[in-house]
C-alpha positions in Angstrom: 110.5 62.5 112.1 107.2 60.7 112.6 105.3 63.9 111.9 107.2 64.4 108.7 106.4 60.8 107.6 102.7 61.4 108.4 102.6 64.5 106.3 104.3 62.6 103.4 101.8 59.8 103.8 98.8 62.2 103.8 100.1 64.0 100.7 100.7 60.7 98.8 97.2 59.5 99.6 95.6 62.8 98.5 97.6 62.9 95.3 96.7 59.3 94.5 93.0 60.1 95.1 93.4 63.0 92.7 94.8 60.8 90.0 92.1 58.2 90.5 89.5 61.0 90.3 91.0 62.1 86.9 90.8 58.5 85.7 87.1 58.3 86.7 86.3 61.6 84.9 88.0 60.3 81.8 86.1 57.0 82.1 82.7 58.8 82.6 83.4 61.1 79.6 84.2 58.1 77.5 80.9 56.3 78.4 78.6 59.3 78.2 80.2 61.1 75.3 81.9 58.4 73.2 81.8 60.5 70.1 82.9 63.8 71.6 86.5 63.5 70.3 86.5 60.2 68.4 89.2 58.8 70.7 89.3 55.5 72.5 89.6 55.4 76.2 93.3 54.4 75.9 93.9 57.3 73.6 92.3 59.6 76.1 94.6 58.3 78.9 97.6 58.8 76.6 96.6 62.4 75.8 96.1 63.2 79.5 99.1 61.4 81.1 101.7 60.8 78.4 101.4 63.4 75.7 102.3 66.4 78.0 105.8 64.8 78.1 106.0 63.9 74.5 107.7 67.0 73.0 109.7 70.0 73.9 106.7 72.2 73.5 104.7 70.4 76.1 107.6 69.9 78.5 108.5 73.6 78.3 104.9 74.6 79.1 104.8 72.1 82.0 108.0 73.6 83.5 106.9 77.1 83.0 103.8 76.3 84.9 105.9 74.5 87.5 108.0 77.6 88.3 104.9 79.8 88.6 103.3 77.3 90.9 106.6 77.0 92.9 106.6 80.8 93.6 102.9 80.7 94.3 103.4 77.8 96.7 106.2 79.7 98.4 103.8 82.7 98.8 101.2 80.4 100.5 103.8 78.8 102.7 105.0 81.9 104.6 101.7 82.5 106.5 101.0 78.7 106.9 104.4 78.3 108.7 103.4 81.0 111.2 100.0 79.4 111.9 97.9 81.7 109.7 96.7 81.5 106.1 96.3 83.7 103.0 93.6 82.6 100.7 93.5 85.9 98.8 96.3 84.8 96.4 94.2 85.1 93.2 93.4 88.8 93.8 97.0 89.6 94.7 98.3 87.8 91.6 95.8 89.7 89.5 96.8 93.0 91.1 100.5 92.3 90.6 99.9 91.4 86.9 97.8 94.5 86.2 100.3 96.8 87.9 103.0 95.3 85.8 101.2 95.6 82.5 100.1 99.2 83.2 103.5 100.4 84.5 105.6 98.8 81.8 103.2 100.1 79.1 103.3 103.7 80.4 106.7 104.1 82.0 108.8 106.3 79.6 112.0 104.2 80.0 114.2 102.7 77.3 116.3 100.8 79.9 114.8 97.4 80.3 116.6 96.6 83.6 115.6 99.9 85.3 112.0 99.6 84.1 111.6 96.0 85.3 113.3 96.9 88.7 111.1 99.9 89.4 108.0 97.9 88.4 109.0 94.9 90.5 109.6 97.1 93.6 106.2 98.8 93.2 104.5 95.5 92.8 106.1 94.2 96.0 105.2 97.3 98.0 101.6 97.5 96.8 100.6 93.8 97.0 102.6 93.4 100.2 100.7 96.2 101.8 97.5 94.4 100.8 98.6 91.4 102.8 99.7 93.6 105.7 96.2 95.0 106.0 94.9 91.5 106.8 97.7 91.1 109.4 96.7 94.4 111.0 93.0 93.5 111.1 93.9 90.1 112.6 96.0 91.5 115.4 94.1 94.7 116.2 90.4 93.7 115.6 90.7 89.9 115.9 89.3 89.5 112.4 90.4 86.1 111.0 92.8 86.4 108.1 91.0 83.6 106.3 88.1 86.0 106.0 89.8 89.3 105.4 92.2 87.9 102.7 89.4 86.3 100.8 87.1 89.4 100.9 89.9 91.8 100.0 90.8 89.4 97.1 87.2 89.6 95.8 87.3 93.4 95.9 90.6 93.4 94.0 89.4 91.0 91.3 86.3 93.1 90.6 88.4 96.3 90.6 91.0 94.8 88.2 88.2 93.6 85.9 86.8 97.1 85.8 90.2 98.7 85.1 91.0 96.2 82.3 87.7 96.7 80.4 87.7 100.4 81.2 90.6 102.9 81.6 93.3 100.4 80.6 91.5 98.5 77.8 93.6 97.6 74.8 92.6 99.1 71.5 92.6 95.7 69.9 91.3 93.5 72.7 88.2 94.2 74.8 89.3 92.1 77.8 93.0 92.8 78.1 95.5 95.7 78.5 98.0 96.7 75.9 100.9 94.4 75.4 104.1 95.4 77.2 107.0 96.6 75.0 109.4 93.9 73.8 112.3 95.3 75.8 110.5 94.4 79.0 109.8 90.8 78.0 111.8 87.8 79.3 113.1 85.8 76.4 112.0 82.2 75.6 114.2 79.3 76.4 112.4 76.6 74.4 110.2 78.4 71.8 107.4 78.1 71.0 106.8 76.8 74.6 106.2 79.4 77.3 109.3 78.5 79.3 111.4 81.7 79.8 114.3 83.2 81.7 112.1 84.5 84.5 112.8 81.0 86.0 116.3 82.2 87.0 114.8 84.8 89.3 112.2 82.4 90.7 114.9 80.0 91.6 116.9 82.8 93.3 113.8 83.7 95.3 113.4 80.1 96.4 117.1 79.8 97.4 116.8 83.1 99.4 113.7 81.6 101.2 115.7 78.4 102.0 118.5 80.6 103.5 115.9 82.7 105.4 114.3 79.7 107.1 117.4 77.6 107.8 120.1 80.2 108.5 118.6 83.5 109.8 117.2 84.1 113.2 114.1 85.7 111.7 113.4 82.5 109.9 113.6 80.5 113.1 111.1 82.9 114.6 108.6 82.1 111.9 109.0 78.4 112.6 108.8 78.8 116.4 105.7 81.0 116.2 104.0 78.5 114.0 104.8 75.6 116.3 103.8 77.3 119.6 102.8 80.9 120.0 102.9 80.9 123.8 106.4 79.5 123.7 107.5 82.1 121.3 106.2 84.8 123.6 108.2 83.3 126.5 111.3 83.5 124.2 110.7 87.3 123.9 109.4 87.2 120.3 106.4 89.3 119.2 104.2 86.8 117.4 101.8 89.5 116.1 104.7 91.1 114.1 105.8 87.7 112.7 102.2 87.0 111.5 102.0 90.4 109.9 105.4 89.9 108.2 104.3 86.5 106.9 101.1 87.9 105.4 103.1 90.9 103.9 105.7 88.5 102.3 103.0 86.2 101.1 101.0 88.9 99.3 104.2 90.4 97.9 105.3 87.0 96.5 101.8 86.5 95.0 102.2 89.9 93.3 105.6 88.6 92.0 103.8 85.7 90.4 101.6 88.2 88.5 104.7 90.1 87.6 106.6 87.1 86.1 103.4 85.8 84.4 103.0 89.1 82.5 106.7 89.7 81.7 107.5 86.1 80.8 104.4 84.3 79.7 101.4 86.5 78.6 103.0 89.9 77.9 99.6 91.4 78.8 97.1 91.3 81.6 93.7 89.9 80.5 90.6 89.1 82.5 91.0 85.8 84.4 94.7 85.3 83.7 95.2 84.8 87.5 93.0 81.7 87.4 94.6 78.7 89.2 97.8 80.7 90.1 96.4 81.5 93.6 94.6 78.3 94.7 97.1 76.0 93.1 99.8 77.8 95.2 97.9 76.9 98.4 97.3 73.4 97.1 101.0 73.1 96.4 102.0 74.2 99.9 99.5 71.9 101.6 100.4 68.9 99.3 104.1 69.6 100.2 103.4 69.1 103.9 103.8 72.9 104.7 107.5 72.4 104.1 109.7 74.4 101.8 111.3 71.3 100.3 107.8 69.8 99.6 107.0 72.7 97.3 109.1 71.2 94.5 107.2 67.9 94.1 103.9 69.6 94.9 104.4 72.3 92.2 105.5 69.6 89.7 102.4 67.5 90.4 99.9 70.3 89.9 101.7 71.7 86.8 101.5 68.2 85.2 97.8 68.0 86.1 97.1 71.4 84.7 98.9 70.8 81.4 97.3 67.4 81.1 93.8 68.8 81.6 94.4 71.6 79.2 95.7 69.2 76.6 92.7 66.9 76.9 90.3 69.9 76.7 91.9 70.9 73.4 91.0 67.5 72.0 87.4 67.9 73.1 87.8 65.6 76.2 86.7 67.0 79.5 86.9 70.9 79.8 89.2 73.5 81.2 87.3 73.7 84.5 88.1 70.1 85.3 91.3 71.2 87.0 89.2 73.0 89.6 87.3 69.8 90.4 90.6 67.9 90.8 92.1 70.7 92.9 89.0 70.8 95.1 89.1 67.0 95.7 92.8 67.2 96.7 92.3 70.2 98.9 89.4 68.6 100.7 91.3 65.4 101.3 94.3 67.4 102.5 92.1 69.4 104.9 90.6 66.2 106.3 94.1 64.7 106.7 95.4 67.7 108.7 92.2 67.7 110.8 92.6 64.1 111.7 96.3 64.6 112.5 95.5 67.6 114.8 92.8 65.6 116.5 95.2 62.7 117.3 98.0 64.9 118.6 96.0 66.3 121.6 99.0 68.0 123.0 97.5 71.5 123.6 95.5 72.5 126.6 92.1 74.0 126.2 93.5 77.4 127.0 96.1 77.2 124.3 93.6 75.9 121.8 91.5 79.1 122.3 94.5 81.2 121.4 95.0 79.3 118.2 93.2 79.9 114.9 89.6 78.9 115.0 90.0 77.1 111.7 91.0 73.6 112.6 92.6 72.8 109.3 95.7 74.7 110.1 95.9 74.3 113.8 
C-alpha cells in the first residue's frame, strides 16, 4: 500500500511540474513575443487550458487521442511489468500504420469485416515479431532491450519513410500513401471531431488486459517475474519466456495503435504520423505508476496536454514541438522519482542487483 501511495505521489508531483512548465512557456512567449498572436496572457491560458473542453469538436478530439494513448500506454506497460522496457514504440506504430494502409488499399476484398480482420492479424504478427527479436537478443546475446528496441525502431522509421515516398507514394500526395477505401474506415461518433468507433475495440483490449493480469495464471507470472526474477525461477517459471512474451505483446499493441490510427483517424499513412504515439505511451505508463489502472488518468492527462498545445499552436502561440518539451520534463522527473525510490528500498543483495537490468530507472 505504501509503495502504491509513493507512486501516486511521484506521478502527481511530475504532472504538477509539467503544468507549471507549460505555464512558464506561455509566460515567456507572452513577454518575448507579445504581438505573435495579439492575445493577452489570460487569453493564452484560456486557449491552452479551457478551450479544448469548450465544444464537442475539441472534446471529441481529446477523447480520440485519449483512447490511442490508452492503447499505447498498455503496449508500454507489458514489458515494464516484467522488468524490461520497449522504447521502440514509434517505429512499431509507424510499421503497423503503413502495413494497414498498404494492405487495405491493395487487398481485393469487398467485405469490410474480413479485410479489417486479415489486416489486423497481419499487423499483430509482423509488429509482434519485431518485439520478439529484441526479446531473443536480450536472452541469447544479453543485448539490453532498451538498446535493441530503439535501434530497430530507427531502422523501421527510415524504411517506412522510404516506402511512403517511394513504392507506395500517393498520386496526389508526395508524403503519404493512398487513402484506404471508405468501407474499411471506422465511422465518426461526433463529427467533425476525430472520435470514432475504434474506441470500442480499444476498450475491449483494455478489458482483456485487466482479465489477463488479475484472473489468469500467465498474468500472475508477468507480475511475479517483474517483482523478483530469482523468486519466479524458484516457482518453476521461465522468466526469459515471460520477457519475450511481454516484448511481443508490447510491439503487437503498438502496431494496433497504428492500425486504429489509420482506420479511424487519418485514413492514410503519412510521414511522421506516428509522432507522439510511442513516447506518450511510455510516458502514460510511467505516469500511471506502471499500473494498468493508472493508464486511464495518465492517458487523459497527456491527451489534454497534446490537444491544448496543438490548439495554442494554431493561434500562433508556442509551436507543435512544445509537447515534446513538456513530455521530456515529465519523463525526466518520473525517471528521477523511480531512481530515488529504488535507492531507498535497498532490499536486493548485490548478487541480485547484477541480475537485474542495468538501467536503474526500471529496477
